[in-house]
Amino acid sequence: MPIRLLAPEVSSKIAAGEVVERPASVVKELVENSVDAGATRISVDIEGGGVEHMRVSDNGCGVPFDELELAFQRFATSKITDSGDLDAIATLGFRGEALPSIAAVASVTLVSRSRGEESGARLDIVEGVTGKKERQGASQGTTVSVRQLFRNVPARRKFLRSLATETSRINTLVTRYAMAYPEIAFELSVDGRRGFSSSGSGDLREVAAAVYKLQTAEAMIELAPGGMGVEGEPSVGGLIGPPSHDRANRSCVSFFVNRRWVQNRVLGFAVEQAYHGFMKERRYPIAVIDIKLPLGDVDVNFHPGKAEVRFRAESAVFSAVQRTVREAVTLHSPVPEVSHASISRPHSGPASTGPVFWPVEPFKSEHSAASLTAPSTTPALQPKKALPALRVLGQVQSAYVAAEGPDGMYLIDQHAAHERVVFERVMSEARERAPQVQSLLEPALVELGPEHRELIREQGELIAGLGMVVEPFGDGTYLLRGVPALLAGGDPAQALTDVLDTLADGGGFESWDERAAYSIACHGAIRAGMTLSLDEMTELARQLEECREPNTCPHGRPTMIHLSSSHLEREFGRT
Ligand code: ADP
Ligand code: MG
């Protein structure tokens, strides 16, 4: 279909908005155009986090010579014509907004040769000015190069996260599209180095092996896609990881709705529910979930970035996802694990001396899962909002520590409190450049996905500063020789991937130092559900007293609640 301007009554119905927020959004729009063009090969090259340069090349149908300029006009599209088409959108793009929006904030060059044309052509748009198009040799397909993104929008440029974060977002994006379209060969190169690639063989498991790791992909369970037998019934296919391959965050759960990568909290919740009882608390699965629905049952014209969709019958989609995943998980895990403590307690007998979780010296207790030393008590670390000395009374619901203070009673959230303690400890070790490392007797060989490899390349120093001793070993594998002492005792490879996951995700923190500290705190802090001895609870209270900001966890949630004497008296009607 030729590119045409949409009639105003159609364009006015389009959920217009900012589509170019960051480099990854440019790559998303360009890759979607390549997919819509029927490409079987798409390569993405980026430099300098994409801000400097991004190039997406495909072997798709190409843009006809006569339509090159039109492609850059707002609401010019070859994909829909009238507003009825908006009800059943079969292509990834449809608004005719992406190319003009990109050209408004960057310099763009489009080289294309359309099917059946003898030569290619090139059109440059520099700082919003469209140049003259010229004939140029090219193979069939389209290459769009984007340079100097946001040079004319300094405010936006300022808000971009570090280049490593932008690179990692682009990497995520390309890998997600590769999983949505296993029949397309994708290739990503970052600063001239070849990164992720997929073969285009059509085998989702093969793509999953390139995205995660071979061992994970081999263990993944195939969802038997229930066809759209009953009209309007969603079909749910894809691959899900076994509960044993759990992750620290939700970043490995991806959804595709009619092959569009979407974010949807409700669907995420459906998957988490399906794993409930099979997976430890606050752990998340790996899942690639492919949902197919009649086009009319999903509204993609809802979010400007098209990253969120609306379902006509959300609850039907929710239960289809939940049921299909649950069935697959149950079938493959005959003995559900109903453990609630997510860090196994070290088996030091009752006769062992002193608290096991907070030994005075870091290396004494060899296998305590969350072994911790007290934060150093340099004057700088004196509490700001001093806590009174607390007398621990006992534990409530394996989650809270009840204590008595000079003015009433305190209930401490053991996880939040320990997160605060570990967080401050890592921040202070990092400041002093003295991470406590637990060397591994036997180095662990860890295979890492491209996102994690990129992160190690970009943030190697930071990661080493945490006490993760990692060496490249070739072919996407790494030798892990040591882990932060704070995480000693657990599975070292798991600790590394968890920490990398949290680092990449940010955990809500902007600065890399805080992200780093949080990644250790998140993985290493004792959990709710863990029974603590009186000594351990007393030690926790003491360490909390020494924190600078003892009253909140790193995310600002309270570590404790206080029931003052006067409050108690009031409640009991004694005053
Ligand atoms: P939309 O994708 O919403 O139609 P875009 O601004 O992204 O809008 O693209 C405008 C038009 O340019 C598309 O409709 C398509 O005809 C053409 N086009 C863009 N990229 C490509 C490509 N890689 N291959 C072929 N045609 C393309
Ligand atoms: Mg488009």
XYZ file of C-alpha atoms and ligand atoms in Angstrom:
603
model
C 0.000 0.000 0.000
C 1.418 3.459 -0.843
C 2.161 5.953 1.899
C -0.671 8.470 2.236
C -1.594 11.225 4.604
C -4.324 10.143 6.986
C -7.494 12.176 6.724
C -7.871 14.574 9.679
C -10.840 12.642 11.032
C -8.603 9.578 11.314
C -5.523 11.293 12.681
C -7.573 13.036 15.323
C -8.538 9.640 16.717
C -4.963 8.622 17.220
C -3.555 8.659 20.719
C -0.864 11.115 19.843
C 2.016 11.804 22.106
C 5.678 11.787 22.578
C 7.094 8.685 20.939
C 10.728 9.660 21.186
C 11.636 9.695 24.801
C 15.060 8.094 24.682
C 17.375 6.187 22.335
C 15.563 2.918 22.950
C 12.289 4.451 21.786
C 13.914 5.387 18.477
C 15.231 1.865 18.039
C 11.800 0.516 18.885
C 10.065 2.567 16.204
C 12.681 1.726 13.575
C 12.659 -1.990 14.358
C 8.864 -1.998 14.233
C 9.005 -0.391 10.802
C 11.420 -3.083 9.642
C 9.161 -5.837 10.960
C 6.151 -4.228 9.278
C 8.166 -4.088 6.046
C 8.382 -7.883 6.102
C 12.126 -8.012 6.753
C 13.798 -11.336 7.518
C 17.026 -9.674 8.649
C 17.266 -6.652 10.908
C 20.511 -5.281 12.222
C 20.861 -2.600 14.831
C 24.130 -0.757 15.416
C 24.496 1.756 18.169
C 27.278 3.963 19.430
C 27.521 5.968 22.593
C 24.356 4.566 24.144
C 22.514 5.406 20.925
C 22.749 9.121 21.581
C 25.682 9.446 19.242
C 24.528 7.128 16.513
C 21.920 4.460 15.843
C 21.412 2.579 12.619
C 18.700 0.073 11.809
C 18.981 -1.848 8.526
C 16.561 -4.306 7.071
C 15.917 -6.299 3.924
C 12.220 -5.491 3.877
C 10.044 -4.095 1.117
C 11.745 -0.692 1.087
C 10.261 2.771 0.580
C 9.458 3.668 -3.048
C 11.508 6.555 -4.459
C 8.420 8.736 -4.896
C 7.346 8.314 -1.300
C 10.588 9.063 0.513
C 9.668 12.594 1.574
C 6.141 11.614 2.414
C 7.390 9.017 4.903
C 8.651 11.926 7.027
C 5.362 13.762 7.153
C 3.238 13.575 10.222
C 0.319 11.129 9.888
C 1.655 9.726 6.630
C 1.411 5.957 6.686
C 1.059 3.034 4.334
C -0.548 0.891 7.022
C -4.073 2.129 7.597
C -6.439 4.334 5.648
C -9.662 4.926 7.504
C -10.742 5.055 11.088
C -12.371 1.628 10.793
C -8.850 0.223 10.445
C -8.058 1.483 13.941
C -10.313 -1.208 15.349
C -8.225 -4.069 13.997
C -4.602 -3.078 13.685
C -2.468 -5.836 12.228
C 0.795 -3.934 11.907
C 3.082 -2.658 14.648
C 2.959 0.921 13.376
C -0.081 2.788 12.165
C 0.200 6.416 13.197
C 2.666 7.737 10.700
C 4.347 9.621 13.492
C 7.617 7.914 14.164
C 9.835 9.115 11.338
C 8.739 12.783 11.596
C 9.124 12.721 15.392
C 12.613 11.275 15.143
C 13.598 13.778 12.454
C 12.429 16.568 14.747
C 14.974 15.715 17.439
C 17.889 14.257 15.506
C 19.618 14.192 12.132
C 18.275 11.338 10.055
C 19.420 9.644 6.872
C 17.183 7.149 5.122
C 18.563 4.946 2.371
C 16.112 2.610 0.751
C 15.528 0.539 -2.301
C 12.054 -0.657 -2.788
C 11.161 -3.998 -4.307
C 11.280 -3.811 -8.082
C 13.272 -0.573 -8.242
C 16.610 -0.589 -10.001
C 18.543 1.605 -7.645
C 18.225 2.918 -4.177
C 17.847 6.480 -2.966
C 18.948 8.542 -0.045
C 17.294 11.352 1.813
C 18.924 13.418 4.566
C 17.105 15.478 7.114
C 19.557 17.575 9.060
C 18.304 19.713 11.908
C 14.776 19.551 10.599
C 15.704 20.590 7.057
C 14.893 18.041 4.363
C 17.687 17.738 1.804
C 17.352 16.772 -1.820
C 16.920 13.066 -2.383
C 19.553 11.401 -4.479
C 19.913 8.112 -6.236
C 22.346 5.820 -4.532
C 23.242 2.165 -4.949
C 21.641 0.016 -2.297
C 20.368 -3.495 -1.860
C 16.688 -4.040 -1.315
C 15.549 -2.822 2.042
C 15.923 0.200 4.233
C 18.613 1.673 6.437
C 17.789 4.513 8.762
C 20.659 6.275 10.538
C 20.029 8.626 13.407
C 22.711 10.929 14.755
C 22.976 13.454 17.524
C 19.759 12.610 19.227
C 18.320 15.453 21.295
C 21.120 17.838 20.362
C 18.452 20.500 20.011
C 16.592 19.348 23.142
C 19.192 19.655 25.898
C 16.556 19.217 28.594
C 15.729 15.769 27.366
C 19.347 14.848 26.945
C 19.983 15.782 30.524
C 17.346 13.376 31.725
C 18.850 10.380 29.996
C 20.407 7.916 32.344
C 23.978 6.847 31.818
C 25.005 5.495 28.447
C 25.239 2.017 29.956
C 21.597 2.201 30.971
C 20.533 3.376 27.536
C 22.566 0.611 25.937
C 21.026 -1.935 28.212
C 17.523 -0.719 27.366
C 18.265 -1.058 23.671
C 19.660 -4.495 24.257
C 16.509 -5.506 26.111
C 14.383 -4.120 23.337
C 16.202 -5.966 20.555
C 16.149 -9.234 22.482
C 12.419 -8.882 23.128
C 11.657 -8.322 19.453
C 13.881 -11.268 18.590
C 11.772 -13.435 20.904
C 8.557 -12.070 19.418
C 9.822 -12.823 15.906
C 12.048 -15.910 16.019
C 11.812 -16.159 12.224
C 13.644 -12.839 11.822
C 17.439 -12.801 12.183
C 18.379 -9.963 14.533
C 21.817 -8.601 15.113
C 22.905 -5.953 17.573
C 26.275 -4.321 17.687
C 27.337 -1.901 20.375
C 30.243 0.469 19.756
C 31.485 -1.743 16.965
C 31.336 -4.943 19.011
C 28.950 -7.647 18.008
C 26.463 -8.284 20.790
C 23.262 -10.238 20.714
C 22.211 -12.086 17.597
C 19.537 -14.565 16.610
C 19.544 -16.842 13.600
C 16.031 -16.360 12.292
C 15.435 -20.119 12.320
C 11.967 -19.642 13.785
C 12.790 -21.561 16.971
C 11.882 -19.559 20.077
C 13.965 -21.777 22.346
C 17.022 -21.010 20.272
C 16.405 -17.272 20.677
C 15.848 -17.752 24.407
C 19.241 -19.451 24.590
C 20.842 -16.362 23.086
C 18.941 -14.023 25.404
C 19.319 -15.899 28.674
C 21.639 -18.820 28.576
C 21.689 -22.187 26.959
C 21.132 -24.086 30.169
C 18.137 -21.924 31.068
C 16.631 -22.196 27.611
C 16.986 -25.968 27.655
C 15.161 -26.156 30.959
C 12.301 -23.959 29.812
C 8.831 -25.428 29.588
C 6.815 -25.008 26.432
C 3.303 -23.705 26.881
C 0.919 -25.726 24.801
C -0.920 -23.052 22.866
C -4.637 -23.578 23.148
C -5.961 -22.536 19.749
C -8.585 -19.864 19.410
C -11.138 -22.624 19.338
C -13.901 -20.752 21.036
C -14.375 -17.434 19.366
C -12.543 -14.649 21.106
C -10.781 -17.068 23.429
C -7.184 -15.929 23.880
C -4.481 -18.405 22.996
C -1.439 -18.442 25.241
C 1.849 -19.940 24.045
C 5.549 -19.415 24.662
C 8.195 -20.683 27.022
C 8.439 -20.412 30.783
C 11.311 -21.172 33.111
C 11.020 -23.850 35.765
C 10.570 -22.448 39.276
C 14.176 -23.336 40.095
C 15.425 -20.715 37.613
C 14.214 -17.754 39.601
C 15.299 -14.148 39.318
C 15.487 -11.178 41.633
C 13.173 -8.965 39.602
C 10.440 -9.031 37.010
C 12.635 -8.078 34.078
C 12.668 -11.590 32.614
C 8.911 -11.828 32.243
C 7.918 -10.662 28.757
C 4.525 -10.508 27.128
C 3.677 -10.345 23.478
C 0.147 -9.608 22.423
C -0.393 -10.433 18.769
C 3.401 -10.261 18.542
C 3.639 -6.806 20.023
C 5.876 -6.514 23.094
C 3.722 -4.980 25.816
C 3.991 -4.059 29.455
C 1.021 -5.011 31.538
C 0.961 -5.260 35.310
C -2.161 -7.346 35.410
C -0.617 -10.002 33.194
C 2.528 -9.910 35.306
C 0.414 -10.599 38.316
C -1.275 -13.534 36.548
C 2.124 -15.134 36.004
C 3.264 -14.505 39.566
C 0.092 -16.101 40.849
C 0.644 -19.094 38.623
C 4.028 -19.694 40.276
C 2.707 -19.098 43.741
C 3.820 -21.828 46.113
C 6.425 -23.076 43.665
C 8.732 -20.144 43.948
C 10.226 -18.438 46.944
C 8.841 -15.140 48.032
C 10.033 -12.106 46.096
C 11.553 -14.204 43.377
C 10.341 -13.982 39.799
C 10.310 -16.409 36.917
C 11.659 -16.232 33.418
C 8.780 -16.269 30.983
C 8.173 -15.478 27.345
C 4.451 -15.345 26.898
C 2.839 -15.064 23.551
C -0.841 -14.136 23.590
C -2.951 -14.219 20.472
C -6.323 -12.549 20.342
C -8.710 -11.471 17.615
C -7.420 -8.061 16.467
C -10.639 -6.390 17.489
C -10.294 -7.530 21.099
C -7.230 -5.498 21.827
C -6.823 -1.766 21.642
C -3.271 -0.751 20.781
C -4.246 2.820 20.046
C -4.170 3.628 23.695
C -0.640 4.554 24.639
C 1.548 6.799 22.452
C 4.507 4.426 22.645
C 2.134 1.532 21.952
C 3.814 -0.238 24.869
C 0.590 -0.723 26.752
C -2.546 -2.214 25.348
C -6.111 -2.509 26.548
C -8.089 -5.694 26.322
C -11.763 -5.810 25.656
C -12.051 -8.672 28.158
C -9.138 -8.295 30.513
C -10.279 -10.907 32.986
C -10.518 -13.571 30.271
C -6.943 -12.829 29.227
C -5.830 -12.816 32.850
C -7.312 -16.221 33.560
C -6.101 -17.738 30.295
C -2.537 -16.687 31.141
C -2.798 -17.758 34.740
C -4.345 -21.127 33.902
C -1.957 -22.019 31.079
C 1.128 -21.088 33.086
C -0.131 -22.762 36.235
C -0.845 -25.993 34.384
C 2.607 -26.043 32.864
C 4.314 -25.278 36.172
C 2.307 -27.891 38.044
C 2.937 -30.527 35.427
C 6.661 -29.993 35.635
C 7.023 -29.583 39.367
C 5.178 -32.477 40.973
C 6.403 -31.627 44.453
C 5.625 -28.013 45.200
C 8.116 -26.386 47.437
C 6.325 -24.566 50.202
C 9.281 -23.046 51.871
C 8.729 -19.515 53.021
C 12.221 -18.603 54.076
C 14.068 -17.584 50.996
C 17.529 -17.848 52.410
C 18.237 -21.179 53.993
C 19.401 -20.926 57.514
C 22.826 -22.219 58.270
C 22.725 -25.347 60.352
C 24.810 -24.342 63.250
C 23.525 -26.311 66.172
C 22.094 -24.691 69.255
C 25.442 -25.160 70.970
C 27.203 -22.820 68.553
C 28.626 -19.811 70.212
C 27.172 -16.408 69.611
C 24.920 -15.144 66.865
C 25.396 -16.773 63.479
C 24.157 -13.982 61.276
C 26.226 -11.185 62.553
C 29.597 -12.557 63.438
C 32.067 -10.041 64.731
C 34.564 -11.001 62.066
C 33.404 -11.521 58.540
C 35.129 -14.773 57.713
C 34.581 -16.676 60.903
C 31.236 -18.064 60.043
C 31.902 -19.911 56.818
C 28.471 -20.637 55.636
C 26.089 -18.192 57.119
C 23.837 -17.089 54.304
C 23.469 -13.504 55.301
C 26.596 -13.098 57.304
C 27.202 -9.550 58.278
C 29.642 -7.598 60.222
C 28.549 -4.581 62.146
C 28.912 -1.353 60.228
C 32.131 0.311 61.195
C 31.552 2.812 63.910
C 33.503 5.739 62.571
C 32.191 9.020 63.949
C 30.673 9.799 60.551
C 28.327 6.895 61.011
C 26.776 8.034 64.231
C 23.019 7.886 63.953
C 21.298 11.057 62.917
C 17.953 10.225 64.348
C 19.248 8.258 67.276
C 17.368 5.165 68.268
C 17.134 4.405 71.936
C 18.745 1.242 73.209
C 16.223 -1.507 72.715
C 15.592 -4.674 74.657
C 14.429 -7.394 72.323
C 11.437 -9.368 73.528
C 10.812 -11.813 70.715
C 9.716 -12.370 67.160
C 6.249 -11.992 65.690
C 5.182 -13.997 62.624
C 8.828 -14.684 61.764
C 8.856 -11.189 60.301
C 8.919 -8.602 63.070
C 11.073 -8.129 66.090
C 9.263 -6.886 69.157
C 11.386 -4.752 71.462
C 10.992 -2.524 74.459
C 12.497 0.951 74.621
C 12.452 3.739 77.201
C 9.159 5.014 75.821
C 7.002 2.037 74.981
C 7.236 -0.706 72.485
C 8.856 -1.056 69.050
C 8.066 -3.470 66.255
C 10.939 -3.789 63.822
C 10.437 -5.128 60.313
C 13.395 -7.525 60.155
C 13.810 -7.403 56.390
C 13.485 -3.634 56.035
C 15.825 -3.110 58.973
C 18.449 -5.483 57.681
C 18.242 -3.934 54.221
C 19.058 -0.587 55.806
C 21.982 -2.081 57.710
C 23.479 -3.805 54.649
C 22.832 -0.777 52.439
C 24.764 1.571 54.703
C 27.522 -0.937 55.174
C 28.070 -1.330 51.426
C 27.927 2.432 50.909
C 30.623 2.911 53.535
C 32.801 0.072 52.206
C 32.527 1.594 48.749
C 33.503 5.026 50.084
C 36.532 3.519 51.759
C 37.191 1.403 48.679
C 37.506 -1.612 50.894
C 34.982 -4.208 49.868
C 35.063 -7.313 52.014
C 35.552 -10.188 49.630
C 34.867 -13.818 50.285
C 37.169 -15.699 47.918
C 35.683 -18.831 46.484
C 37.720 -21.978 47.004
C 36.552 -23.115 43.632
C 35.843 -20.315 41.179
C 32.375 -20.606 39.667
C 31.976 -20.594 35.887
C 28.991 -18.408 35.092
C 27.339 -17.940 31.736
C 25.856 -14.480 31.331
C 23.364 -13.066 28.868
C 24.235 -10.053 26.700
C 22.608 -7.544 29.061
C 24.740 -8.711 31.936
C 27.875 -8.844 29.784
C 27.316 -5.268 28.688
C 26.821 -4.188 32.267
C 30.086 -5.826 33.312
C 31.889 -4.077 30.473
C 30.429 -0.699 31.311
C 30.388 -0.903 35.098
C 33.258 -3.290 35.747
C 34.884 -1.055 38.294
C 31.718 -0.541 40.262
C 30.992 -4.260 40.282
C 34.527 -5.046 41.400
C 34.135 -2.376 44.061
C 31.314 -4.387 45.528
C 33.576 -7.376 45.986
C 32.420 -9.361 42.960
C 35.609 -10.755 41.476
C 34.668 -11.547 37.889
C 36.939 -12.400 34.968
C 35.883 -12.874 31.362
C 36.483 -16.454 30.300
C 35.399 -16.163 26.686
C 32.215 -16.985 24.849
C 29.880 -15.233 27.237
C 31.208 -17.094 30.256
C 32.920 -15.595 33.275
C 34.951 -16.907 36.166
C 33.618 -15.744 39.482
C 36.472 -15.896 41.973
C 34.995 -14.035 44.875
C 31.741 -12.565 46.123
C 31.019 -9.763 48.590
C 31.488 -11.156 52.097
C 28.000 -9.929 52.837
C 26.658 -12.504 50.387
C 28.991 -15.360 51.311
C 27.375 -18.705 51.864
C 24.696 -18.617 49.197
C 24.968 -19.747 45.601
C 27.678 -17.434 44.227
C 26.501 -17.573 40.599
C 22.983 -16.736 41.691
C 24.336 -13.870 43.782
C 26.120 -12.476 40.727
C 23.107 -12.656 38.416
C 20.822 -11.220 41.087
C 23.154 -8.330 41.722
C 23.461 -7.664 37.976
C 19.684 -7.822 37.600
C 19.148 -5.312 40.358
C 21.929 -3.085 39.056
C 20.415 -3.026 35.584
C 16.958 -2.453 36.895
C 18.151 0.238 39.277
C 15.796 -0.757 42.067
C 14.438 2.770 41.961
C 17.809 4.423 42.574
C 19.423 6.919 40.237
C 23.035 6.920 41.338
C 25.164 3.901 40.558
C 26.580 3.840 44.093
C 23.138 3.525 45.571
C 22.085 0.997 42.974
C 25.137 -1.039 43.836
C 24.518 -0.883 47.560
C 20.895 -1.741 47.078
C 21.709 -4.696 44.850
C 23.649 -6.262 47.706
C 21.092 -5.285 50.340
C 18.253 -6.656 48.253
C 19.939 -10.001 47.763
C 21.659 -10.341 51.110
C 19.172 -9.043 53.656
C 17.345 -11.565 55.785
C 13.781 -12.097 54.691
C 10.477 -12.111 56.371
C 9.697 -15.708 57.231
C 13.055 -16.425 58.771
C 13.088 -17.423 62.381
C 15.732 -15.533 64.347
C 17.249 -16.310 67.708
C 17.177 -13.769 70.503
C 20.884 -13.102 69.980
C 20.379 -12.494 66.311
C 17.517 -10.121 66.935
C 19.515 -8.248 69.541
C 22.389 -7.938 67.090
C 20.030 -6.647 64.409
C 18.650 -4.025 66.775
C 22.162 -3.002 67.739
C 23.270 -2.687 64.108
C 20.189 -0.677 63.299
C 20.957 1.661 66.177
C 24.309 2.366 64.528
C 22.838 3.324 61.178
C 22.753 6.899 60.014
C 19.136 6.645 59.016
C 17.787 3.809 61.087
C 14.155 4.735 60.709
C 13.665 3.833 57.076
C 14.732 1.155 54.622
C 16.726 2.285 51.564
C 13.444 2.997 49.788
C 12.120 5.123 52.574
C 9.644 2.660 54.048
C 9.641 2.491 57.839
C 11.898 -0.057 59.481
C 9.871 0.064 62.660
C 6.754 1.289 64.314
C 6.624 2.715 67.767
C 3.805 2.297 70.259
C 4.546 4.966 72.829
C 3.671 4.501 76.498
C 1.084 7.247 76.254
C -0.431 5.614 73.189
C -0.677 2.311 75.017
C -2.264 3.990 77.993
C -4.780 5.727 75.788
C -5.658 2.533 73.952
C -6.195 0.661 77.195
C -8.309 3.456 78.623
C -5.890 4.070 81.473
C -5.886 7.829 81.126
P 3.965 4.176 10.656
O 4.904 3.067 10.938
O 3.069 4.466 11.791
O 3.232 4.022 9.352
P 6.343 5.792 10.400
O 6.552 7.260 10.543
O 7.078 4.900 11.313
O 4.792 5.530 10.509
O 6.693 5.391 8.910
C 6.010 6.031 7.842
C 5.955 5.143 6.638
O 7.243 4.972 6.094
C 5.449 3.745 6.920
O 4.055 3.666 6.889
C 6.109 2.945 5.803
O 5.348 2.990 4.637
C 7.401 3.696 5.536
N 8.544 3.034 6.188
C 9.161 3.414 7.320
N 10.178 2.596 7.627
C 10.211 1.644 6.676
C 11.020 0.485 6.438
N 12.029 0.147 7.264
N 10.757 -0.254 5.349
C 9.733 0.075 4.514
N 8.939 1.146 4.691
C 9.153 1.928 5.750
Mg 6.374 3.128 12.354
